[in-house]
CSV table of C-alpha atoms and ligand atoms in Angstrom, one decimal:
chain,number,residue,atom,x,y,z
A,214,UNK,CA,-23.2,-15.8,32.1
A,215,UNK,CA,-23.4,-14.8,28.5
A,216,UNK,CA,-21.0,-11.9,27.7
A,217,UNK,CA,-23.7,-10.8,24.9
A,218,UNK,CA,-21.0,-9.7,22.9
A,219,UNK,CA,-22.3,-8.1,19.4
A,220,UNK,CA,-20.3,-8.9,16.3
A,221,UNK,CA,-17.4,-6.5,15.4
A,222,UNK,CA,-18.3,-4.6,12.5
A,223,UNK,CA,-16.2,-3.2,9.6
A,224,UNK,CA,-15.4,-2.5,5.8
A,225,UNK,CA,-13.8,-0.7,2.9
A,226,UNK,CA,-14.9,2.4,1.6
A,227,UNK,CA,-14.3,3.4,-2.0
A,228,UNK,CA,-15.7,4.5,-5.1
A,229,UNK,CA,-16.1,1.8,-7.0
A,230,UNK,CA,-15.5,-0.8,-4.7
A,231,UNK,CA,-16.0,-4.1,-6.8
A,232,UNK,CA,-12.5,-4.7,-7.3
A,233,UNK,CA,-10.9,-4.2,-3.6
A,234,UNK,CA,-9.5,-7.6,-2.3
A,235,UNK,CA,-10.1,-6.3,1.3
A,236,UNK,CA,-13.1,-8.4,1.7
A,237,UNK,CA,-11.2,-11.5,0.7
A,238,UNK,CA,-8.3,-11.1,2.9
A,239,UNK,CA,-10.1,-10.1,6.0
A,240,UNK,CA,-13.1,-12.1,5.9
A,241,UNK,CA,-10.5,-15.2,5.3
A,242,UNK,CA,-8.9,-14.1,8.9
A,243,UNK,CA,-12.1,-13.9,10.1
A,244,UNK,CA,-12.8,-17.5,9.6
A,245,UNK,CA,-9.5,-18.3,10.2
A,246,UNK,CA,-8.9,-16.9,13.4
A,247,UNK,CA,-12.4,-17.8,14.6
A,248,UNK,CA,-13.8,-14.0,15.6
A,249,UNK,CA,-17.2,-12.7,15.1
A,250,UNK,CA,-17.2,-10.1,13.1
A,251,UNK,CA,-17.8,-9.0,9.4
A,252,UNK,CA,-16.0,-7.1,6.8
A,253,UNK,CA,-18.0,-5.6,3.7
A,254,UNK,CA,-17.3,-3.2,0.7
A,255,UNK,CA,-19.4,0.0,1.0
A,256,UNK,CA,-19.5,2.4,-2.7
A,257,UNK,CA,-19.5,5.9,-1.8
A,258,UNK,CA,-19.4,8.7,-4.0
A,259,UNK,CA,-16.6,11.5,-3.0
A,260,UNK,CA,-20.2,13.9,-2.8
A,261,UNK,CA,-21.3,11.6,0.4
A,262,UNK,CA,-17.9,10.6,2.1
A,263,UNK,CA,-18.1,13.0,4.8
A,264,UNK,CA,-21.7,11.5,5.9
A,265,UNK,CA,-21.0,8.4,6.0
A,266,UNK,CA,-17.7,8.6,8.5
A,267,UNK,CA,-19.9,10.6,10.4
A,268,UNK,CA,-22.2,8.0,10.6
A,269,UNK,CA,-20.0,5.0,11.1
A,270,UNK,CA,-20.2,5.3,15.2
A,271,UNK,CA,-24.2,5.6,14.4
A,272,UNK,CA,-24.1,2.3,12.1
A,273,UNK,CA,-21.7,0.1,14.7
A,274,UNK,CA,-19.0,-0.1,12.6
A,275,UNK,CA,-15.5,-0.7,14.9
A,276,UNK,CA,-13.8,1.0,11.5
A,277,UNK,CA,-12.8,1.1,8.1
A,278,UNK,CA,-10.2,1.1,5.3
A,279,UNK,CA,-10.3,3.8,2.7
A,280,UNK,CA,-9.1,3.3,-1.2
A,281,UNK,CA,-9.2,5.1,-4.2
A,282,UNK,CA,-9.9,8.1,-4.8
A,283,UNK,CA,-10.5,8.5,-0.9
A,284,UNK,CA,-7.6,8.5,0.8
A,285,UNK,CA,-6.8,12.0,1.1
A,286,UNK,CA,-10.2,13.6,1.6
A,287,UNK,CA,-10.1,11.2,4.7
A,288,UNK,CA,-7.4,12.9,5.9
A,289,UNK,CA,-8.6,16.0,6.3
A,290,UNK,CA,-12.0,14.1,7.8
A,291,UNK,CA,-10.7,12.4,10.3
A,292,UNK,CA,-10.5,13.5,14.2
A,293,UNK,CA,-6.7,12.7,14.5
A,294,UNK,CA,-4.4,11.3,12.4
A,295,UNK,CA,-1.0,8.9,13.7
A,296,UNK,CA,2.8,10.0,12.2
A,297,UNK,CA,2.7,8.0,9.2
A,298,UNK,CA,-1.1,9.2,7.8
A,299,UNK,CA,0.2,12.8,8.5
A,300,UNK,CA,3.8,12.3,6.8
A,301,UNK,CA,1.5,10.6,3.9
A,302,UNK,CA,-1.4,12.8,3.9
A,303,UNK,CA,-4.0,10.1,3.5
A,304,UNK,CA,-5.7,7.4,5.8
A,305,UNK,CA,-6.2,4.2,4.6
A,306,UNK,CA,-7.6,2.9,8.0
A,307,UNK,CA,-10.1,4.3,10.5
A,308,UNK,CA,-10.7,3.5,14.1
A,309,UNK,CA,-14.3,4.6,15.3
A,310,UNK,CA,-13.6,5.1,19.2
A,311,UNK,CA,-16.0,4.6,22.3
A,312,UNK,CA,-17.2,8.3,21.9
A,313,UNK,CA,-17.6,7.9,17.8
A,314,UNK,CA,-13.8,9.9,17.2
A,315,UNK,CA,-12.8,8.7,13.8
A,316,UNK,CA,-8.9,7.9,14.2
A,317,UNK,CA,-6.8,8.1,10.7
A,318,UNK,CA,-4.0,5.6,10.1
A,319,UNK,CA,-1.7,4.8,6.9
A,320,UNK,CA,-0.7,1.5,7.1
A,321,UNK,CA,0.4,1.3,3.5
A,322,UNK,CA,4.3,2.3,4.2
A,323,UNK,CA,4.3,-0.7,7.3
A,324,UNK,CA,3.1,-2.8,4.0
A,325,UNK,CA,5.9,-1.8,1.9
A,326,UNK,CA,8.8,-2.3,4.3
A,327,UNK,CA,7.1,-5.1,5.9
A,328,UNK,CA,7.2,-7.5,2.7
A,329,UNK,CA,10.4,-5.8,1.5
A,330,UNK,CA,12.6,-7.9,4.7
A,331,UNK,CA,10.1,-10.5,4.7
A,332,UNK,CA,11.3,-11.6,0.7
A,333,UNK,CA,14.6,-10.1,1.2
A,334,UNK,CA,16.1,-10.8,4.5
A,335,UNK,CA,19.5,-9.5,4.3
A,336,UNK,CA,18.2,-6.4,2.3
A,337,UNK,CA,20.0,-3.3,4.3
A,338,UNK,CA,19.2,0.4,3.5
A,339,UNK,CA,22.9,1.3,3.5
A,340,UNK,CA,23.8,-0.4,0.8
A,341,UNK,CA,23.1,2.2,-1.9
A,342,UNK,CA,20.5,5.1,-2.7
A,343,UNK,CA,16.9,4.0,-3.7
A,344,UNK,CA,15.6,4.8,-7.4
A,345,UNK,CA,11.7,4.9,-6.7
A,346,UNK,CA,9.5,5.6,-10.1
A,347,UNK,CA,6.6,7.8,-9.5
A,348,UNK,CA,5.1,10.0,-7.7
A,349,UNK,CA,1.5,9.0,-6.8
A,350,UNK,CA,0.2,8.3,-3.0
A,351,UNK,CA,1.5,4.6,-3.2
A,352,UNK,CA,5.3,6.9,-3.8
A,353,UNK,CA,4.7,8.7,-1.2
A,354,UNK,CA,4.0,6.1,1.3
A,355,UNK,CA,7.1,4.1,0.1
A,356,UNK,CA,9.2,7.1,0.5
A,357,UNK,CA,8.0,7.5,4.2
A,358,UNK,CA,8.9,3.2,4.7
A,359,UNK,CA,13.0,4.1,3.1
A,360,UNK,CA,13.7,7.8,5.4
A,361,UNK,CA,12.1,5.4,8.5
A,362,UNK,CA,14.2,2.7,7.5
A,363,UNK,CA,17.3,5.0,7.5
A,364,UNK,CA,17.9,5.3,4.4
A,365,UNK,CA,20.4,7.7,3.3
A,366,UNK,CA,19.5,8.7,-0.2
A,367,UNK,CA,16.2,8.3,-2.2
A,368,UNK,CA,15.6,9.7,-5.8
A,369,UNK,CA,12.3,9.7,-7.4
A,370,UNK,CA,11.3,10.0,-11.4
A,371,UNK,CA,8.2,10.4,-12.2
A,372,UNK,CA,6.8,11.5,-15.6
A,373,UNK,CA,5.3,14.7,-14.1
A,374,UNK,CA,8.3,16.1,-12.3
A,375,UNK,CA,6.4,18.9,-10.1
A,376,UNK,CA,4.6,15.8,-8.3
A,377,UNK,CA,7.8,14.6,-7.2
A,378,UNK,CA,9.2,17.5,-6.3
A,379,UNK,CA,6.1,18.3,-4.4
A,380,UNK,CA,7.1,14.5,-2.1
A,381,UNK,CA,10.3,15.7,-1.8
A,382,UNK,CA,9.3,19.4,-0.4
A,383,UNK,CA,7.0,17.6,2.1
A,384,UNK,CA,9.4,14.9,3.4
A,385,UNK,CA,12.3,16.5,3.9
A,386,UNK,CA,16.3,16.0,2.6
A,387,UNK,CA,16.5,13.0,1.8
A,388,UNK,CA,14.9,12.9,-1.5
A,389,UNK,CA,15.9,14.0,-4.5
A,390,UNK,CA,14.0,14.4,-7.8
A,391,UNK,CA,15.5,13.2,-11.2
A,392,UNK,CA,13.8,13.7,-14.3
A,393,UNK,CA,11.9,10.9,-16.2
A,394,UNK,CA,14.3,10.8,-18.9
A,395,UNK,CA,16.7,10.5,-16.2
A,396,UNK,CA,15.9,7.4,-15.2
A,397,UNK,CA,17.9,5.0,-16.5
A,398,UNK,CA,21.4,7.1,-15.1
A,399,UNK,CA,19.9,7.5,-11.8
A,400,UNK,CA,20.2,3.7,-11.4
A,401,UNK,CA,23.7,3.5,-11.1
A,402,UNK,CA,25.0,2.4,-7.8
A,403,UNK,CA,21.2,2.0,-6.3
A,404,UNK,CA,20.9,-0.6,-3.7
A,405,UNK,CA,17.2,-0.8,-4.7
A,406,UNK,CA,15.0,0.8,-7.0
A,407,UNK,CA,10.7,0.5,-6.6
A,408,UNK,CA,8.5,0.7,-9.2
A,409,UNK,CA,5.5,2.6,-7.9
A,410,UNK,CA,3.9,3.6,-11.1
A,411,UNK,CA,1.2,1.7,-13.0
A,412,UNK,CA,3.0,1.2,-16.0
A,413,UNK,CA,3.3,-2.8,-16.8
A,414,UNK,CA,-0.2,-3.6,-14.5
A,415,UNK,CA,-2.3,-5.2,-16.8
A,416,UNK,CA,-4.2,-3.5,-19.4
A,417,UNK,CA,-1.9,-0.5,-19.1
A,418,UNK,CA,1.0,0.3,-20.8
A,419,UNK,CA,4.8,-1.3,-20.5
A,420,UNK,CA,7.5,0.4,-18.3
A,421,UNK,CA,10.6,0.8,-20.2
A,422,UNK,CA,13.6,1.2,-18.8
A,423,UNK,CA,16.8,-0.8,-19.2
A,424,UNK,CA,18.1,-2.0,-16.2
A,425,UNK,CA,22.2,-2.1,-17.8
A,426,UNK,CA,23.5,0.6,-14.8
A,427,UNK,CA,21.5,-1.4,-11.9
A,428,UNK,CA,24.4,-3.0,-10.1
A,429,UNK,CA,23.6,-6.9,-10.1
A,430,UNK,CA,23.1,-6.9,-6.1
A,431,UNK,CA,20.2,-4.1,-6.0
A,432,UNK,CA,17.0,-5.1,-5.1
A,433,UNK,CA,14.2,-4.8,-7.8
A,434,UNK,CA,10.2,-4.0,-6.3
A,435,UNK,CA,7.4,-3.7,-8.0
A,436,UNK,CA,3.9,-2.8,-6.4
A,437,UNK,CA,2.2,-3.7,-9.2
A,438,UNK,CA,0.5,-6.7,-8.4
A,439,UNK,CA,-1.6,-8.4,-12.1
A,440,UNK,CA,0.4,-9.5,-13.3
A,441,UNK,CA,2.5,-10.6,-10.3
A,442,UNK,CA,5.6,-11.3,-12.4
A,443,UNK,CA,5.8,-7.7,-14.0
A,444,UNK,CA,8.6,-7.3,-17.2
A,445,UNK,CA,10.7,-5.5,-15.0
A,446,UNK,CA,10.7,-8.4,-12.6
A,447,UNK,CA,11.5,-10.9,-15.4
A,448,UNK,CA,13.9,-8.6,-16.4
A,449,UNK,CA,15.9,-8.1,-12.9
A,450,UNK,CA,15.4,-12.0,-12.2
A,451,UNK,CA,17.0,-12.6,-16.1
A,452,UNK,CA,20.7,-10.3,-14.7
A,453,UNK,CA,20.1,-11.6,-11.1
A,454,UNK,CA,18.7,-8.8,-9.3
A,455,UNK,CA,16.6,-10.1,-6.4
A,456,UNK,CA,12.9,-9.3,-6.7
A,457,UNK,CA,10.0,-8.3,-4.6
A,458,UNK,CA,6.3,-8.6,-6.5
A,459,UNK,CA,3.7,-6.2,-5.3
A,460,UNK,CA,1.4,-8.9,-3.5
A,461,UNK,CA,2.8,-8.6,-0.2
A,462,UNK,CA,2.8,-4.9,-0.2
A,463,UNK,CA,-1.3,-5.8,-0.3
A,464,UNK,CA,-1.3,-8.2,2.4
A,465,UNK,CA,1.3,-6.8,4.8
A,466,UNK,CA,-1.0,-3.7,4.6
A,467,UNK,CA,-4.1,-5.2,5.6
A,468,UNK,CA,-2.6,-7.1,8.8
A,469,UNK,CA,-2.5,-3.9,11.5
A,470,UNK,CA,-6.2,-2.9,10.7
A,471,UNK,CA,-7.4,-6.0,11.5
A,472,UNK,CA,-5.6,-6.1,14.4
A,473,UNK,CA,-7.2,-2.5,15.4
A,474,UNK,CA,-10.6,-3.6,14.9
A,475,UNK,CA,-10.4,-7.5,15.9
A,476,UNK,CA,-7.9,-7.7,18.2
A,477,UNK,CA,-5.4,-10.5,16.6
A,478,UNK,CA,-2.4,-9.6,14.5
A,479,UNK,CA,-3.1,-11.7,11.2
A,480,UNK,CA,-0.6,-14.2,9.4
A,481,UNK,CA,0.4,-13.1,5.9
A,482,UNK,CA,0.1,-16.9,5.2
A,483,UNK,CA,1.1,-18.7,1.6
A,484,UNK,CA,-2.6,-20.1,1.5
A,485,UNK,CA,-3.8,-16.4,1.5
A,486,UNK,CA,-1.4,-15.6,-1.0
A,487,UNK,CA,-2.9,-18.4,-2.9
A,488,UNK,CA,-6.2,-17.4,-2.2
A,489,UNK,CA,-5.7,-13.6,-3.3
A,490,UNK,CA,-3.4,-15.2,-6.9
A,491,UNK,CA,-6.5,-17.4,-8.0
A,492,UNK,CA,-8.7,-14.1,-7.0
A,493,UNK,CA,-6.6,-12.2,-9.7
A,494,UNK,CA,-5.9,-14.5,-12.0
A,495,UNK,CA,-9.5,-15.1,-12.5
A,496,UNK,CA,-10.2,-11.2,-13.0
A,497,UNK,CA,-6.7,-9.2,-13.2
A,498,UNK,CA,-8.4,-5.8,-13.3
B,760,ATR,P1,-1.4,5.9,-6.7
B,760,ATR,O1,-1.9,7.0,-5.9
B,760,ATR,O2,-2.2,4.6,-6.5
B,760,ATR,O3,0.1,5.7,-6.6
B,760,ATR,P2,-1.7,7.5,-9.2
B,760,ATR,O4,-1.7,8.7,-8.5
B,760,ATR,O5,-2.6,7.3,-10.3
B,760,ATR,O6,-1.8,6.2,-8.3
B,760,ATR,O7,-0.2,7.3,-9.8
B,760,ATR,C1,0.1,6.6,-10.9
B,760,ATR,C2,1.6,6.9,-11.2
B,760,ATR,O8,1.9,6.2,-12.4
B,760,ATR,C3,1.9,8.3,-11.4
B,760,ATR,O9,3.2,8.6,-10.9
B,760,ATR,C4,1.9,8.5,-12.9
B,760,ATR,O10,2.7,9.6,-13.4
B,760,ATR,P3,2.1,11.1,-13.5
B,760,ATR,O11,2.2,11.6,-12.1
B,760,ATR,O12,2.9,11.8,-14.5
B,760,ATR,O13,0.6,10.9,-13.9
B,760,ATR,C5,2.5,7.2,-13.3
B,760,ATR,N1,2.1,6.9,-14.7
B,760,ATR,C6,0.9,6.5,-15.2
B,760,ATR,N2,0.9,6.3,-16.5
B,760,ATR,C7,2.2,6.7,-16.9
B,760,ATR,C8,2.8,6.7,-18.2
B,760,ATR,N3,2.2,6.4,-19.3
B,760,ATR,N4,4.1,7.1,-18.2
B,760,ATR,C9,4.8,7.4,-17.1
B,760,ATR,N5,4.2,7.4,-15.9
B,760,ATR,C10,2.9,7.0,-15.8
């Protein structure tokens, strides 16, 4: 009678790992949902990355997310790779099939857009050209959410222009690069603009930019998450922009790997938001 079922095995791979929050949010759904399964951090080294996704079919593992600095040395690991990981050029999610083929997702622009309606439900892509800062994989995942979105216009500073322009050469004509100094003029008329750098995360340094050509209706994000009020939200909230903190981005992003591996589409629930806040709040690195 017994099905004998083993439990479903999976986990994060980065180098260091100390400080994902993957653990927390899946092993929460875990519980929540009931399954039996487990979710752990693994530290690898860039040197041993390659051997140890070989050897995930070996170990049982049903998959894996990949973080920093791993994502795009995944990539190129991987067996195949879905639209968005190839538009992206990183994996942030592997599926270990029957036959031990590693499949390569990027679930991070689903994340981006996902929490973006969620917060903001009458948010519409037409409504103005997106100002996104930065040009780092986060950017390029974001820029990927906005073209599928149908936006019509996206313009990306970053501090070192080439990177940006390199985003723009690889997704095509709907981006254009302004330079940093730039900025603050390339706000004008936006109908959203994104901060994907690190500037204002705790411990680093501020983001400055005035926000006095940001028409009052344009949506305001910021992935960083510590502190989840960044200036530049306080800022936006102060003229009456709308805001989206970076929290979601985390959560929404987590949700379809689960559902690979565990076979239940999670809840992005306020008690998990909770959960992940007091997480942060207690250590913000
Ligand atoms: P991720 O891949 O997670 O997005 P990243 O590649 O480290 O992270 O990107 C960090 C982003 O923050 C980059 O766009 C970086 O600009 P550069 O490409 O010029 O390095 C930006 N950034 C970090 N510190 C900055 C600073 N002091 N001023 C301006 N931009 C900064």
């Amino acid at each position: 009678m017994s099905e004998n079922k083993k439990p479903i095995k999976a986990g994060i791979i980065g180098w260091p790992i100390s400080h994902s929050r993957s653990p927390l949010m899946h092993r929460y759904w875990l519980e929540k949902y009931g399954l039996d399964g487990s979710y752990d951090p693994l530290a690898v080294r860039p040197e041993d990355l390659e051997q140890i996704l070989r050897g995930l079919a070996g170990q049982g593992f049903a998959g894996v997310n990949i973080t920093i600095p791993h994502k795009e040395a995944a990539f190129t690991l991987v067996d195949e790779a879905d639209d968005a990981a190839r538009r992206i050029g990183a994996v942030n999610t592997i599926i270990v099939g029957e036959t031990g083929r590693l499949e390569g997702r990027n679930t991070d622009a689903f994340g981006f857009i996902t929490h973006l309606h969620e917060t903001l439900a009458d948010w519409r892509p037409d409504r103005g050209h997106a100002v996104i800062l930065g040009a780092g994989g986060a950017v390029r995942a974001i820029a990927v959410a906005l073209i599928d979105a149908g936006i019509g216009r996206i313009l990306i500073a970053n501090r070192t222009a080439k990177k940006a322009q390199q985003i723009a050469d690889d997704l095509g004509g709907t981006i254009d690069v302004v330079l940093w100094e730039d900025r603050e003029q390339a706000l004008a008329g936006a109908g959203l603009l994104v901060n994907g750098t690190s500037l204002g995360m705790v411990g680093n340094a501020p983001l400055a930019l005035s926000l006095d050509h940001l028409p009052q209706s344009a949506a305001v994000y910021d992935i960083v998450y510590a502190p989840l009020k960044t200036a530049l939200l306080e800022a936006a909230e102060a003229r009456g922009n709308p805001v989206v903190d970076g929290l979601g981005m985390l959560i929404h992003q987590a949700r379809p790997a689960f559902e690979a591996w565990f076979g239940a589409m999670p809840e992005a629930s306020a008690e998990l938001r909770d959960l992940l806040l007091a997480d942060i709040d207690g250590d913000p690195a």
